[in-house]
Coordinates of C-alpha atoms in Angstrom, one line a residue:
X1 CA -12.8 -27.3 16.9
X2 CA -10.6 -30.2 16.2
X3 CA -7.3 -30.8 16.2
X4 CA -6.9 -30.2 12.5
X5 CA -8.7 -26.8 13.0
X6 CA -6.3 -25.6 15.6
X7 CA -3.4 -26.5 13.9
X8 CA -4.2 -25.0 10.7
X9 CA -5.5 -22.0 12.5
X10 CA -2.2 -22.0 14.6
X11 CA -0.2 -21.7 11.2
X12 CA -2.7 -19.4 9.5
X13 CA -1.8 -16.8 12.6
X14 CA 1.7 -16.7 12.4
X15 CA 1.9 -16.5 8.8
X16 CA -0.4 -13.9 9.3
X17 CA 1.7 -12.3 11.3
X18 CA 4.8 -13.0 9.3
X19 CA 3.0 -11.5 6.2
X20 CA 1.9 -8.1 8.2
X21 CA 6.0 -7.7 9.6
X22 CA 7.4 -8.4 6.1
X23 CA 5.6 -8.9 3.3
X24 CA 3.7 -11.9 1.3
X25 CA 6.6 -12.2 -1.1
X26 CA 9.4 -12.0 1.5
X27 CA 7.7 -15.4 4.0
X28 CA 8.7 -18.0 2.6
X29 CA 7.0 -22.0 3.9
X30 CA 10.3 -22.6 5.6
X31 CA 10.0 -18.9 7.6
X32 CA 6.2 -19.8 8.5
X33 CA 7.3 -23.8 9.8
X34 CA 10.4 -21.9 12.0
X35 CA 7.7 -19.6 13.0
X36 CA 4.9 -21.7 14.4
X37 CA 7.7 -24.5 15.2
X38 CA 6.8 -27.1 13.0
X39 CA 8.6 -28.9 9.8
X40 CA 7.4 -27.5 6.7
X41 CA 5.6 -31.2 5.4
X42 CA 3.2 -30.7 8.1
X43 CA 2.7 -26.9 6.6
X44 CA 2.2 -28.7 3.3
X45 CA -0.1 -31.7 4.9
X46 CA -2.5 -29.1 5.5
X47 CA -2.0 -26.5 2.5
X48 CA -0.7 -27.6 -1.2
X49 CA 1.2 -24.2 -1.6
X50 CA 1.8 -20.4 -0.3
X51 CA -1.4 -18.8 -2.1
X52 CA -3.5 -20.9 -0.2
X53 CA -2.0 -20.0 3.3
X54 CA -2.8 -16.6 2.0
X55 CA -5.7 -17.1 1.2
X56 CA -6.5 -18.2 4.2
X57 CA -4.5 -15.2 5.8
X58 CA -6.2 -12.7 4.0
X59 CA -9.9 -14.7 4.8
X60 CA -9.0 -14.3 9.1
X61 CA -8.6 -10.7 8.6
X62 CA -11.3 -9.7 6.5
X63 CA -13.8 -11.7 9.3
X64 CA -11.8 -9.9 12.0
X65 CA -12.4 -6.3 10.4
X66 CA -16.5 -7.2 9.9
X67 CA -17.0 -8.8 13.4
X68 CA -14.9 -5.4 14.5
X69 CA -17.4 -3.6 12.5
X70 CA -20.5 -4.6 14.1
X71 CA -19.3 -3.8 18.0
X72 CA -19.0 -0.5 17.4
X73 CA -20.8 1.5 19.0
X74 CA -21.7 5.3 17.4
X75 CA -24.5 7.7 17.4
X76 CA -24.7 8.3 13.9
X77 CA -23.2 6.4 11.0
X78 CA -20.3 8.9 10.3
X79 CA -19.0 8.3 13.9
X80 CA -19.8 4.3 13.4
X81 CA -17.4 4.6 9.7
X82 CA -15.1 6.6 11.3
X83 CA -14.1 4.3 14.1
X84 CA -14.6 1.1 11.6
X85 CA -11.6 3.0 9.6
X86 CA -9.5 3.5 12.6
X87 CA -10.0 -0.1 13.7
X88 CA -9.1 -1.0 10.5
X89 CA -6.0 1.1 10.3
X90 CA -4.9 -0.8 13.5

C-alpha cells in the first residue's frame, strides 16, 4: 500500500466513524479534515465531493461485514446466520 492508499484509507475511517456517531447529513468535509487532522483541500485532492467519501465509507463496511461473515464458525447454518446478524448489529 502506498502512501496515497493510506491516506485515503486514513480519511475513509474517520469519516466512517464520523458518519456511524452522527449521521451522513450532519459530517460535513470541514468535520472529517478536523477529524483526521488534515485541511480539507487535501480531503478534496483525493475525493471531488461528500458522496464519494461515502461511497467509499459505505464500500469498507460492507467488505468488513462479508470477511466477518466467512470466520464464523457454526454447526449449522442457522447458528452461522445468527452470529453473522449479531456481528453485524455490532
Amino acid at each position: 500500500m502506498g502512501l496515497r492508499d493510506a491516506k485515503i484509507n486514513f480519511i475513509i475511517e474517520h469519516a466512517t466513524k464520523l458518519y456511524l456517531e452522527k449521521s451522513i447529513s450532519e459530517v460535513t468535509i470541514k468535520d472529517i479534515a478536523v477529524e483526521t487532522g488534515v485541511g480539507e483541500a487535501t480531503i478534496y485532492r483525493y475525493f471531488a465531493n461528500k458522496k464519494n467519501i461515502v461511497m467509499r465509507s459505505v464500500l469498507n463496511l460492507q467488505q468488513k461485514v462479508y470477511n466477518d461473515f466467512f470466520k464464523l464458525s457454526g454447526n449449522t447454518g442457522f447458528e452461522k446466520l445468527s452470529k453473522f446478524y449479531n456481528s453485524y448489529l455490532d
